[in-house]
Amino acid sequence: MVNITKKSNSLRIAIATATVKVSKQETIDAVVQRKIPKGDVFEFARAAGLFGVKKTSDVIPDCHPLPIEFTSITYDIEGLNIIISVEVHTIYKTGVEVEAMHGASVSALTMYDMLKPIDKGVEIQNIRLLKKSGGKSDFKNLKFPELKAAVVVCSDSIFGQMAEDFSGKAIMARLEKFEIETEKYAVVPDEVEAIRNTALELSESGINLLIFTGGTGLSPRDVTPEAISPLIDRQIDGIMETARTYGQERMPYAMLSRGIAGFIGDTLVLTFPGSKNGVEEYIDALFPQILHLFKVNKGQRH
């Protein structure tokens, strides 16, 4: 099974359809009038479809078991076609398109089984996904080549060339995936004035996205939040709440990070942990959806 542990929960919706085609109007009339010998086709097929949605991971090997939080199965009749629509919702790390299609398939098979004694020309046609939403796939086509980014590493040891930077380079590599170029890269010591002066200089130079890595913990030299906080014009608490929650589900010390986020003028400033794993988790938790802030900051609607 595909590893989905890096994904975040979000509302996932999928709608799938299947078409059952009969060969004569008498069959449609019998279905509508509930006169099929085996019983009410609509209700039996609906019940079977619900089981199909719930049991998808039991019969499709690579499907993850997930909580089904809403399912709707409805019908439309167009001529000799009965169109089954299955809508499925969940709040989870992966989508429900296979669940919706499986539910539509099982509903259609149930109809076929119930109708074949009175109509030998019944066919199942066009099982397909109509719609899916939720997760990062909603943002996969968004690119942000117009954004200018800067990455600043806060570390006494890296500044003194006694250690190598991994977290800053990891941030730049991730930004490249969104076609965001890192125009400035700097290493500063864990000193309030050095960090603050660098933030002011970069925010005044036209940088849109400024990411600091390091200095957000609780050691005596971790002063990045103290340096950045007085400069923030509009703090956005939800950004770091989201990142810490994501991290806490994976590592028990994430709650100790003191990172902050907000705008200095038109520059979005993020303060990440100093470890490579930490920054990668923060980017997994926040990107690319956080980049929507640049549109909102220009006054565009959500």
mmCIF file of N, CA, C and O in Angstrom, residues 124-221:
data_model
loop_
_atom_site.group_PDB
_atom_site.id
_atom_site.type_symbol
_atom_site.label_atom_id
_atom_site.label_comp_id
_atom_site.label_asym_id
_atom_site.label_seq_id
_atom_site.Cartn_x
_atom_site.Cartn_y
_atom_site.Cartn_z
ATOM 1 N N ILE A 124 -24.730 -3.416 -18.076
ATOM 2 C CA ILE A 124 -24.100 -2.402 -17.216
ATOM 3 C C ILE A 124 -23.108 -1.620 -18.072
ATOM 4 O O ILE A 124 -22.260 -2.203 -18.742
ATOM 5 N N GLN A 125 -23.231 -0.299 -18.032
ATOM 6 C CA GLN A 125 -22.406 0.540 -18.899
ATOM 7 C C GLN A 125 -21.804 1.707 -18.099
ATOM 8 O O GLN A 125 -22.360 2.154 -17.103
ATOM 9 N N ASN A 126 -20.673 2.188 -18.555
ATOM 10 C CA ASN A 126 -20.139 3.491 -18.157
ATOM 11 C C ASN A 126 -20.022 3.692 -16.649
ATOM 12 O O ASN A 126 -20.620 4.605 -16.079
ATOM 13 N N ILE A 127 -19.258 2.835 -16.012
ATOM 14 C CA ILE A 127 -18.913 3.091 -14.613
ATOM 15 C C ILE A 127 -17.755 4.077 -14.622
ATOM 16 O O ILE A 127 -16.680 3.773 -15.133
ATOM 17 N N ARG A 128 -17.974 5.253 -14.077
ATOM 18 C CA ARG A 128 -16.926 6.280 -14.194
ATOM 19 C C ARG A 128 -16.984 7.282 -13.051
ATOM 20 O O ARG A 128 -18.022 7.450 -12.391
ATOM 21 N N LEU A 129 -15.853 7.925 -12.842
ATOM 22 C CA LEU A 129 -15.740 8.972 -11.834
ATOM 23 C C LEU A 129 -16.141 10.304 -12.447
ATOM 24 O O LEU A 129 -15.606 10.706 -13.477
ATOM 25 N N LEU A 130 -17.086 10.985 -11.810
ATOM 26 C CA LEU A 130 -17.508 12.300 -12.296
ATOM 27 C C LEU A 130 -16.711 13.432 -11.678
ATOM 28 O O LEU A 130 -16.392 14.418 -12.330
ATOM 29 N N LYS A 131 -16.384 13.276 -10.386
ATOM 30 C CA LYS A 131 -15.768 14.398 -9.678
ATOM 31 C C LYS A 131 -14.998 13.883 -8.474
ATOM 32 O O LYS A 131 -15.407 12.924 -7.827
ATOM 33 N N LYS A 132 -13.889 14.518 -8.180
ATOM 34 C CA LYS A 132 -13.183 14.278 -6.923
ATOM 35 C C LYS A 132 -12.583 15.595 -6.463
ATOM 36 O O LYS A 132 -12.189 16.446 -7.274
ATOM 37 N N SER A 133 -12.542 15.774 -5.163
ATOM 38 C CA SER A 133 -11.947 16.988 -4.614
ATOM 39 C C SER A 133 -11.365 16.674 -3.243
ATOM 40 O O SER A 133 -11.706 15.672 -2.617
ATOM 41 N N GLY A 134 -10.486 17.564 -2.797
ATOM 42 C CA GLY A 134 -9.864 17.410 -1.497
ATOM 43 C C GLY A 134 -8.411 17.016 -1.598
ATOM 44 O O GLY A 134 -7.979 16.385 -2.557
ATOM 45 N N GLY A 135 -7.632 17.424 -0.592
ATOM 46 C CA GLY A 135 -6.214 17.086 -0.597
ATOM 47 C C GLY A 135 -5.405 18.005 -1.493
ATOM 48 O O GLY A 135 -5.908 18.963 -2.086
ATOM 49 N N LYS A 136 -4.139 17.672 -1.637
ATOM 50 C CA LYS A 136 -3.235 18.534 -2.395
ATOM 51 C C LYS A 136 -3.453 18.447 -3.900
ATOM 52 O O LYS A 136 -2.938 19.262 -4.650
ATOM 53 N N SER A 137 -4.222 17.453 -4.330
ATOM 54 C CA SER A 137 -4.495 17.365 -5.770
ATOM 55 C C SER A 137 -5.255 18.592 -6.260
ATOM 56 O O SER A 137 -5.192 18.938 -7.433
ATOM 57 N N ASP A 138 -5.980 19.266 -5.352
ATOM 58 C CA ASP A 138 -6.681 20.487 -5.740
ATOM 59 C C ASP A 138 -5.702 21.598 -6.114
ATOM 60 O O ASP A 138 -6.065 22.555 -6.795
ATOM 61 N N PHE A 139 -4.466 21.474 -5.649
ATOM 62 C CA PHE A 139 -3.478 22.531 -5.869
ATOM 63 C C PHE A 139 -2.356 22.100 -6.808
ATOM 64 O O PHE A 139 -1.420 22.866 -7.042
ATOM 65 N N LYS A 140 -2.446 20.872 -7.361
ATOM 66 C CA LYS A 140 -1.294 20.305 -8.057
ATOM 67 C C LYS A 140 -0.898 21.083 -9.303
ATOM 68 O O LYS A 140 0.257 21.043 -9.717
ATOM 69 N N ASN A 141 -1.836 21.788 -9.913
ATOM 70 C CA ASN A 141 -1.515 22.536 -11.126
ATOM 71 C C ASN A 141 -1.130 23.988 -10.850
ATOM 72 O O ASN A 141 -0.863 24.748 -11.780
ATOM 73 N N LEU A 142 -1.144 24.358 -9.571
ATOM 74 C CA LEU A 142 -0.787 25.724 -9.231
ATOM 75 C C LEU A 142 0.730 25.866 -9.169
ATOM 76 O O LEU A 142 1.404 25.106 -8.495
ATOM 77 N N LYS A 143 1.248 26.830 -9.877
ATOM 78 C CA LYS A 143 2.670 27.137 -9.827
ATOM 79 C C LYS A 143 2.821 28.619 -9.479
ATOM 80 O O LYS A 143 1.947 29.434 -9.760
ATOM 81 N N PHE A 144 3.936 28.961 -8.884
ATOM 82 C CA PHE A 144 4.114 30.315 -8.395
ATOM 83 C C PHE A 144 5.472 30.872 -8.814
ATOM 84 O O PHE A 144 6.297 31.261 -7.971
ATOM 85 N N PRO A 145 5.716 30.924 -10.119
ATOM 86 C CA PRO A 145 7.035 31.382 -10.573
ATOM 87 C C PRO A 145 7.286 32.854 -10.291
ATOM 88 O O PRO A 145 8.435 33.298 -10.321
ATOM 89 N N GLU A 146 6.208 33.622 -10.027
ATOM 90 C CA GLU A 146 6.396 35.058 -9.800
ATOM 91 C C GLU A 146 6.875 35.369 -8.390
ATOM 92 O O GLU A 146 7.328 36.487 -8.104
ATOM 93 N N LEU A 147 6.810 34.399 -7.475
ATOM 94 C CA LEU A 147 7.206 34.645 -6.097
ATOM 95 C C LEU A 147 8.722 34.597 -5.942
ATOM 96 O O LEU A 147 9.393 33.744 -6.507
ATOM 97 N N LYS A 148 9.208 35.503 -5.127
ATOM 98 C CA LYS A 148 10.632 35.548 -4.812
ATOM 99 C C LYS A 148 10.816 35.104 -3.364
ATOM 100 O O LYS A 148 10.174 35.648 -2.463
ATOM 101 N N ALA A 149 11.683 34.137 -3.156
ATOM 102 C CA ALA A 149 11.862 33.576 -1.821
ATOM 103 C C ALA A 149 13.275 33.814 -1.306
ATOM 104 O O ALA A 149 14.222 34.009 -2.084
ATOM 105 N N ALA A 150 13.375 33.801 0.006
ATOM 106 C CA ALA A 150 14.681 33.856 0.667
ATOM 107 C C ALA A 150 14.671 32.843 1.803
ATOM 108 O O ALA A 150 13.646 32.642 2.462
ATOM 109 N N VAL A 151 15.806 32.206 2.025
ATOM 110 C CA VAL A 151 15.962 31.224 3.094
ATOM 111 C C VAL A 151 17.128 31.654 3.967
ATOM 112 O O VAL A 151 18.223 31.915 3.459
ATOM 113 N N VAL A 152 16.862 31.720 5.269
ATOM 114 C CA VAL A 152 17.891 32.138 6.216
ATOM 115 C C VAL A 152 18.067 31.049 7.260
ATOM 116 O O VAL A 152 17.106 30.632 7.916
ATOM 117 N N VAL A 153 19.310 30.595 7.425
ATOM 118 C CA VAL A 153 19.641 29.570 8.413
ATOM 119 C C VAL A 153 20.172 30.261 9.656
ATOM 120 O O VAL A 153 21.134 31.038 9.589
ATOM 121 N N CYS A 154 19.530 29.992 10.806
ATOM 122 C CA CYS A 154 19.966 30.575 12.070
ATOM 123 C C CYS A 154 20.699 29.495 12.861
ATOM 124 O O CYS A 154 20.069 28.574 13.405
ATOM 125 N N SER A 155 22.011 29.617 12.919
ATOM 126 C CA SER A 155 22.786 28.578 13.600
ATOM 127 C C SER A 155 24.196 29.081 13.879
ATOM 128 O O SER A 155 24.909 29.482 12.953
ATOM 129 N N ASP A 156 24.601 29.048 15.150
ATOM 130 C CA ASP A 156 25.975 29.426 15.504
ATOM 131 C C ASP A 156 26.977 28.493 14.848
ATOM 132 O O ASP A 156 28.003 28.934 14.311
ATOM 133 N N SER A 157 26.695 27.189 14.883
ATOM 134 C CA SER A 157 27.671 26.220 14.383
ATOM 135 C C SER A 157 27.818 26.287 12.867
ATOM 136 O O SER A 157 28.934 26.185 12.336
ATOM 137 N N ILE A 158 26.724 26.479 12.153
ATOM 138 C CA ILE A 158 26.819 26.572 10.687
ATOM 139 C C ILE A 158 27.451 27.899 10.299
ATOM 140 O O ILE A 158 28.279 27.965 9.378
ATOM 141 N N PHE A 159 27.106 28.983 11.002
ATOM 142 C CA PHE A 159 27.714 30.288 10.729
ATOM 143 C C PHE A 159 29.221 30.231 10.956
ATOM 144 O O PHE A 159 29.996 30.834 10.207
ATOM 145 N N GLY A 160 29.635 29.493 11.979
ATOM 146 C CA GLY A 160 31.068 29.364 12.270
ATOM 147 C C GLY A 160 31.742 28.273 11.462
ATOM 148 O O GLY A 160 32.895 27.937 11.742
ATOM 149 N N GLN A 161 31.037 27.707 10.490
ATOM 150 C CA GLN A 161 31.565 26.674 9.594
ATOM 151 C C GLN A 161 32.033 25.429 10.352
ATOM 152 O O GLN A 161 32.966 24.736 9.932
ATOM 153 N N MET A 162 31.342 25.138 11.445
ATOM 154 C CA MET A 162 31.647 23.929 12.205
ATOM 155 C C MET A 162 30.637 22.820 11.922
ATOM 156 O O MET A 162 30.778 21.700 12.414
ATOM 157 N N ALA A 163 29.609 23.136 11.160
ATOM 158 C CA ALA A 163 28.588 22.155 10.795
ATOM 159 C C ALA A 163 28.063 22.511 9.418
ATOM 160 O O ALA A 163 28.240 23.636 8.924
ATOM 161 N N GLU A 164 27.421 21.551 8.779
ATOM 162 C CA GLU A 164 26.890 21.742 7.433
ATOM 163 C C GLU A 164 25.383 21.995 7.500
ATOM 164 O O GLU A 164 24.677 21.441 8.349
ATOM 165 N N ASP A 165 24.912 22.831 6.602
ATOM 166 C CA ASP A 165 23.476 23.130 6.535
ATOM 167 C C ASP A 165 22.748 22.059 5.736
ATOM 168 O O ASP A 165 23.091 21.791 4.587
ATOM 169 N N PHE A 166 21.732 21.469 6.340
ATOM 170 C CA PHE A 166 20.858 20.538 5.628
ATOM 171 C C PHE A 166 19.430 21.076 5.527
ATOM 172 O O PHE A 166 18.751 20.859 4.525
ATOM 173 N N SER A 167 18.990 21.794 6.552
ATOM 174 C CA SER A 167 17.594 22.237 6.568
ATOM 175 C C SER A 167 17.332 23.339 5.537
ATOM 176 O O SER A 167 16.321 23.315 4.831
ATOM 177 N N GLY A 168 18.238 24.307 5.437
ATOM 178 C CA GLY A 168 18.039 25.380 4.455
ATOM 179 C C GLY A 168 18.030 24.851 3.040
ATOM 180 O O GLY A 168 17.196 25.248 2.217
ATOM 181 N N LYS A 169 18.932 23.928 2.756
ATOM 182 C CA LYS A 169 18.992 23.341 1.413
ATOM 183 C C LYS A 169 17.745 22.503 1.135
ATOM 184 O O LYS A 169 17.259 22.451 -0.005
ATOM 185 N N ALA A 170 17.221 21.852 2.173
ATOM 186 C CA ALA A 170 15.992 21.064 1.989
ATOM 187 C C ALA A 170 14.819 21.975 1.658
ATOM 188 O O ALA A 170 13.976 21.644 0.814
ATOM 189 N N ILE A 171 14.754 23.141 2.297
ATOM 190 C CA ILE A 171 13.680 24.098 1.996
ATOM 191 C C ILE A 171 13.772 24.557 0.552
ATOM 192 O O ILE A 171 12.771 24.590 -0.181
ATOM 193 N N MET A 172 14.966 24.912 0.105
ATOM 194 C CA MET A 172 15.127 25.387 -1.267
ATOM 195 C C MET A 172 14.753 24.316 -2.282
ATOM 196 O O MET A 172 14.134 24.603 -3.312
ATOM 197 N N ALA A 173 15.109 23.080 -1.997
ATOM 198 C CA ALA A 173 14.767 21.986 -2.910
ATOM 199 C C ALA A 173 13.258 21.809 -2.995
ATOM 200 O O ALA A 173 12.712 21.564 -4.085
ATOM 201 N N ARG A 174 12.555 21.938 -1.864
ATOM 202 C CA ARG A 174 11.100 21.805 -1.877
ATOM 203 C C ARG A 174 10.450 22.974 -2.613
ATOM 204 O O ARG A 174 9.471 22.801 -3.341
ATOM 205 N N LEU A 175 10.969 24.177 -2.443
ATOM 206 C CA LEU A 175 10.396 25.340 -3.119
ATOM 207 C C LEU A 175 10.516 25.219 -4.638
ATOM 208 O O LEU A 175 9.652 25.692 -5.383
ATOM 209 N N GLU A 176 11.578 24.585 -5.079
ATOM 210 C CA GLU A 176 11.768 24.393 -6.522
ATOM 211 C C GLU A 176 10.621 23.607 -7.140
ATOM 212 O O GLU A 176 10.274 23.815 -8.301
ATOM 213 N N LYS A 177 10.020 22.707 -6.375
ATOM 214 C CA LYS A 177 8.915 21.904 -6.898
ATOM 215 C C LYS A 177 7.704 22.766 -7.228
ATOM 216 O O LYS A 177 6.856 22.373 -8.031
ATOM 217 N N PHE A 178 7.600 23.919 -6.591
ATOM 218 C CA PHE A 178 6.512 24.858 -6.884
ATOM 219 C C PHE A 178 6.979 25.981 -7.805
ATOM 220 O O PHE A 178 6.294 26.988 -7.956
ATOM 221 N N GLU A 179 8.148 25.764 -8.407
ATOM 222 C CA GLU A 179 8.758 26.736 -9.322
ATOM 223 C C GLU A 179 9.010 28.075 -8.638
ATOM 224 O O GLU A 179 8.935 29.142 -9.257
ATOM 225 N N ILE A 180 9.297 28.017 -7.331
ATOM 226 C CA ILE A 180 9.644 29.222 -6.587
ATOM 227 C C ILE A 180 11.161 29.276 -6.456
ATOM 228 O O ILE A 180 11.780 28.372 -5.881
ATOM 229 N N GLU A 181 11.724 30.323 -6.980
ATOM 230 C CA GLU A 181 13.181 30.463 -6.955
ATOM 231 C C GLU A 181 13.620 31.104 -5.648
ATOM 232 O O GLU A 181 13.036 32.095 -5.187
ATOM 233 N N THR A 182 14.649 30.544 -5.040
ATOM 234 C CA THR A 182 15.234 31.138 -3.847
ATOM 235 C C THR A 182 16.288 32.141 -4.281
ATOM 236 O O THR A 182 17.383 31.771 -4.715
ATOM 237 N N GLU A 183 15.938 33.413 -4.184
ATOM 238 C CA GLU A 183 16.845 34.464 -4.669
ATOM 239 C C GLU A 183 17.939 34.788 -3.654
ATOM 240 O O GLU A 183 19.016 35.259 -4.029
ATOM 241 N N LYS A 184 17.632 34.591 -2.377
ATOM 242 C CA LYS A 184 18.610 34.906 -1.337
ATOM 243 C C LYS A 184 18.755 33.722 -0.388
ATOM 244 O O LYS A 184 17.769 33.106 0.016
ATOM 245 N N TYR A 185 19.981 33.419 -0.054
ATOM 246 C CA TYR A 185 20.270 32.367 0.918
ATOM 247 C C TYR A 185 21.343 32.925 1.855
ATOM 248 O O TYR A 185 22.364 33.464 1.409
ATOM 249 N N ALA A 186 21.065 32.834 3.170
ATOM 250 C CA ALA A 186 22.011 33.405 4.127
ATOM 251 C C ALA A 186 22.096 32.525 5.363
ATOM 252 O O ALA A 186 21.160 31.784 5.687
ATOM 253 N N VAL A 187 23.244 32.629 6.029
ATOM 254 C CA VAL A 187 23.439 31.958 7.314
ATOM 255 C C VAL A 187 23.821 33.025 8.322
ATOM 256 O O VAL A 187 24.729 33.840 8.069
ATOM 257 N N VAL A 188 23.103 33.066 9.449
ATOM 258 C CA VAL A 188 23.384 34.058 10.488
ATOM 259 C C VAL A 188 23.537 33.343 11.822
ATOM 260 O O VAL A 188 23.029 32.242 12.011
ATOM 261 N N PRO A 189 24.235 33.962 12.768
ATOM 262 C CA PRO A 189 24.360 33.351 14.102
ATOM 263 C C PRO A 189 23.056 33.481 14.880
ATOM 264 O O PRO A 189 22.158 34.246 14.507
ATOM 265 N N ASP A 190 22.962 32.735 15.956
ATOM 266 C CA ASP A 190 21.770 32.795 16.821
ATOM 267 C C ASP A 190 21.834 34.037 17.700
ATOM 268 O O ASP A 190 21.995 33.962 18.930
ATOM 269 N N GLU A 191 21.696 35.179 17.067
ATOM 270 C CA GLU A 191 21.728 36.461 17.777
ATOM 271 C C GLU A 191 20.555 37.309 17.308
ATOM 272 O O GLU A 191 20.293 37.404 16.096
ATOM 273 N N VAL A 192 19.863 37.926 18.257
ATOM 274 C CA VAL A 192 18.645 38.662 17.943
ATOM 275 C C VAL A 192 18.889 39.731 16.894
ATOM 276 O O VAL A 192 18.150 39.843 15.903
ATOM 277 N N GLU A 193 19.923 40.537 17.060
ATOM 278 C CA GLU A 193 20.156 41.648 16.136
ATOM 279 C C GLU A 193 20.482 41.156 14.732
ATOM 280 O O GLU A 193 20.019 41.723 13.736
ATOM 281 N N ALA A 194 21.285 40.105 14.633
ATOM 282 C CA ALA A 194 21.646 39.583 13.312
ATOM 283 C C ALA A 194 20.405 39.051 12.591
ATOM 284 O O ALA A 194 20.214 39.298 11.393
ATOM 285 N N ILE A 195 19.573 38.334 13.308
ATOM 286 C CA ILE A 195 18.360 37.784 12.702
ATOM 287 C C ILE A 195 17.408 38.902 12.323
ATOM 288 O O ILE A 195 16.834 38.922 11.216
ATOM 289 N N ARG A 196 17.227 39.855 13.215
ATOM 290 C CA ARG A 196 16.284 40.952 12.970
ATOM 291 C C ARG A 196 16.735 41.811 11.796
ATOM 292 O O ARG A 196 15.935 42.176 10.931
ATOM 293 N N ASN A 197 18.009 42.133 11.754
ATOM 294 C CA ASN A 197 18.512 42.966 10.647
ATOM 295 C C ASN A 197 18.360 42.256 9.301
ATOM 296 O O ASN A 197 18.036 42.883 8.288
ATOM 297 N N THR A 198 18.604 40.948 9.301
ATOM 298 C CA THR A 198 18.448 40.174 8.059
ATOM 299 C C THR A 198 16.997 40.156 7.614
ATOM 300 O O THR A 198 16.702 40.311 6.423
ATOM 301 N N ALA A 199 16.072 40.004 8.548
ATOM 302 C CA ALA A 199 14.645 40.001 8.215
ATOM 303 C C ALA A 199 14.216 41.334 7.629
ATOM 304 O O ALA A 199 13.482 41.387 6.630
ATOM 305 N N LEU A 200 14.662 42.422 8.243
ATOM 306 C CA LEU A 200 14.298 43.752 7.746
ATOM 307 C C LEU A 200 14.886 43.996 6.355
ATOM 308 O O LEU A 200 14.206 44.507 5.455
ATOM 309 N N GLU A 201 16.134 43.634 6.178
ATOM 310 C CA GLU A 201 16.794 43.847 4.879
ATOM 311 C C GLU A 201 16.089 43.077 3.765
ATOM 312 O O GLU A 201 15.810 43.632 2.686
ATOM 313 N N LEU A 202 15.752 41.817 4.013
ATOM 314 C CA LEU A 202 15.139 40.995 2.972
ATOM 315 C C LEU A 202 13.694 41.397 2.713
ATOM 316 O O LEU A 202 13.244 41.395 1.559
ATOM 317 N N SER A 203 12.963 41.754 3.753
ATOM 318 C CA SER A 203 11.567 42.159 3.550
ATOM 319 C C SER A 203 11.473 43.475 2.783
ATOM 320 O O SER A 203 10.500 43.712 2.066
ATOM 321 N N GLU A 204 12.481 44.321 2.909
ATOM 322 C CA GLU A 204 12.497 45.608 2.192
ATOM 323 C C GLU A 204 13.046 45.475 0.775
ATOM 324 O O GLU A 204 12.997 46.430 0.006
ATOM 325 N N SER A 205 13.560 44.282 0.435
ATOM 326 C CA SER A 205 14.175 44.097 -0.885
ATOM 327 C C SER A 205 13.215 43.506 -1.919
ATOM 328 O O SER A 205 13.635 43.181 -3.026
ATOM 329 N N GLY A 206 11.938 43.313 -1.547
ATOM 330 C CA GLY A 206 10.964 42.775 -2.489
ATOM 331 C C GLY A 206 10.767 41.276 -2.401
ATOM 332 O O GLY A 206 10.105 40.686 -3.256
ATOM 333 N N ILE A 207 11.327 40.649 -1.382
ATOM 334 C CA ILE A 207 11.128 39.213 -1.184
ATOM 335 C C ILE A 207 9.678 38.961 -0.768
ATOM 336 O O ILE A 207 9.139 39.644 0.104
ATOM 337 N N ASN A 208 9.041 37.974 -1.390
ATOM 338 C CA ASN A 208 7.647 37.643 -1.046
ATOM 339 C C ASN A 208 7.552 36.635 0.085
ATOM 340 O O ASN A 208 6.649 36.726 0.929
ATOM 341 N N LEU A 209 8.457 35.654 0.085
ATOM 342 C CA LEU A 209 8.400 34.560 1.046
ATOM 343 C C LEU A 209 9.760 34.440 1.719
ATOM 344 O O LEU A 209 10.770 34.188 1.055
ATOM 345 N N LEU A 210 9.771 34.608 3.020
ATOM 346 C CA LEU A 210 11.021 34.578 3.783
ATOM 347 C C LEU A 210 10.902 33.478 4.835
ATOM 348 O O LEU A 210 10.037 33.531 5.708
ATOM 349 N N ILE A 211 11.763 32.471 4.717
ATOM 350 C CA ILE A 211 11.708 31.336 5.633
ATOM 351 C C ILE A 211 13.002 31.270 6.442
ATOM 352 O O ILE A 211 14.104 31.179 5.884
ATOM 353 N N PHE A 212 12.843 31.321 7.765
ATOM 354 C CA PHE A 212 13.961 31.118 8.679
ATOM 355 C C PHE A 212 13.926 29.665 9.155
ATOM 356 O O PHE A 212 12.858 29.116 9.416
ATOM 357 N N THR A 213 15.089 29.056 9.287
ATOM 358 C CA THR A 213 15.170 27.707 9.841
ATOM 359 C C THR A 213 16.183 27.707 10.977
ATOM 360 O O THR A 213 17.319 28.181 10.821
ATOM 361 N N GLY A 214 15.746 27.197 12.130
ATOM 362 C CA GLY A 214 16.616 27.151 13.293
ATOM 363 C C GLY A 214 16.247 28.194 14.323
ATOM 364 O O GLY A 214 15.657 29.230 14.009
ATOM 365 N N GLY A 215 16.582 27.889 15.579
ATOM 366 C CA GLY A 215 16.396 28.855 16.652
ATOM 367 C C GLY A 215 14.985 28.969 17.183
ATOM 368 O O GLY A 215 14.647 29.961 17.839
ATOM 369 N N THR A 216 14.143 27.966 16.933
ATOM 370 C CA THR A 216 12.751 28.049 17.402
ATOM 371 C C THR A 216 12.497 27.152 18.617
ATOM 372 O O THR A 216 11.350 27.034 19.051
ATOM 373 N N GLY A 217 13.536 26.532 19.137
ATOM 374 C CA GLY A 217 13.366 25.631 20.271
ATOM 375 C C GLY A 217 13.459 26.352 21.600
ATOM 376 O O GLY A 217 13.131 27.537 21.723
ATOM 377 N N LEU A 218 13.939 25.642 22.621
ATOM 378 C CA LEU A 218 13.938 26.179 23.984
ATOM 379 C C LEU A 218 15.327 26.262 24.606
ATOM 380 O O LEU A 218 15.452 26.489 25.811
ATOM 381 N N SER A 219 16.366 26.092 23.795
ATOM 382 C CA SER A 219 17.707 26.240 24.357
ATOM 383 C C SER A 219 18.000 27.735 24.535
ATOM 384 O O SER A 219 17.343 28.588 23.923
ATOM 385 N N PRO A 220 18.991 28.077 25.373
ATOM 386 C CA PRO A 220 19.278 29.497 25.630
ATOM 387 C C PRO A 220 19.604 30.291 24.372
ATOM 388 O O PRO A 220 19.371 31.510 24.326
ATOM 389 N N ARG A 221 20.127 29.642 23.332
ATOM 390 C CA ARG A 221 20.509 30.357 22.111
ATOM 391 C C ARG A 221 19.399 30.360 21.057
ATOM 392 O O ARG A 221 19.592 30.895 19.968
#
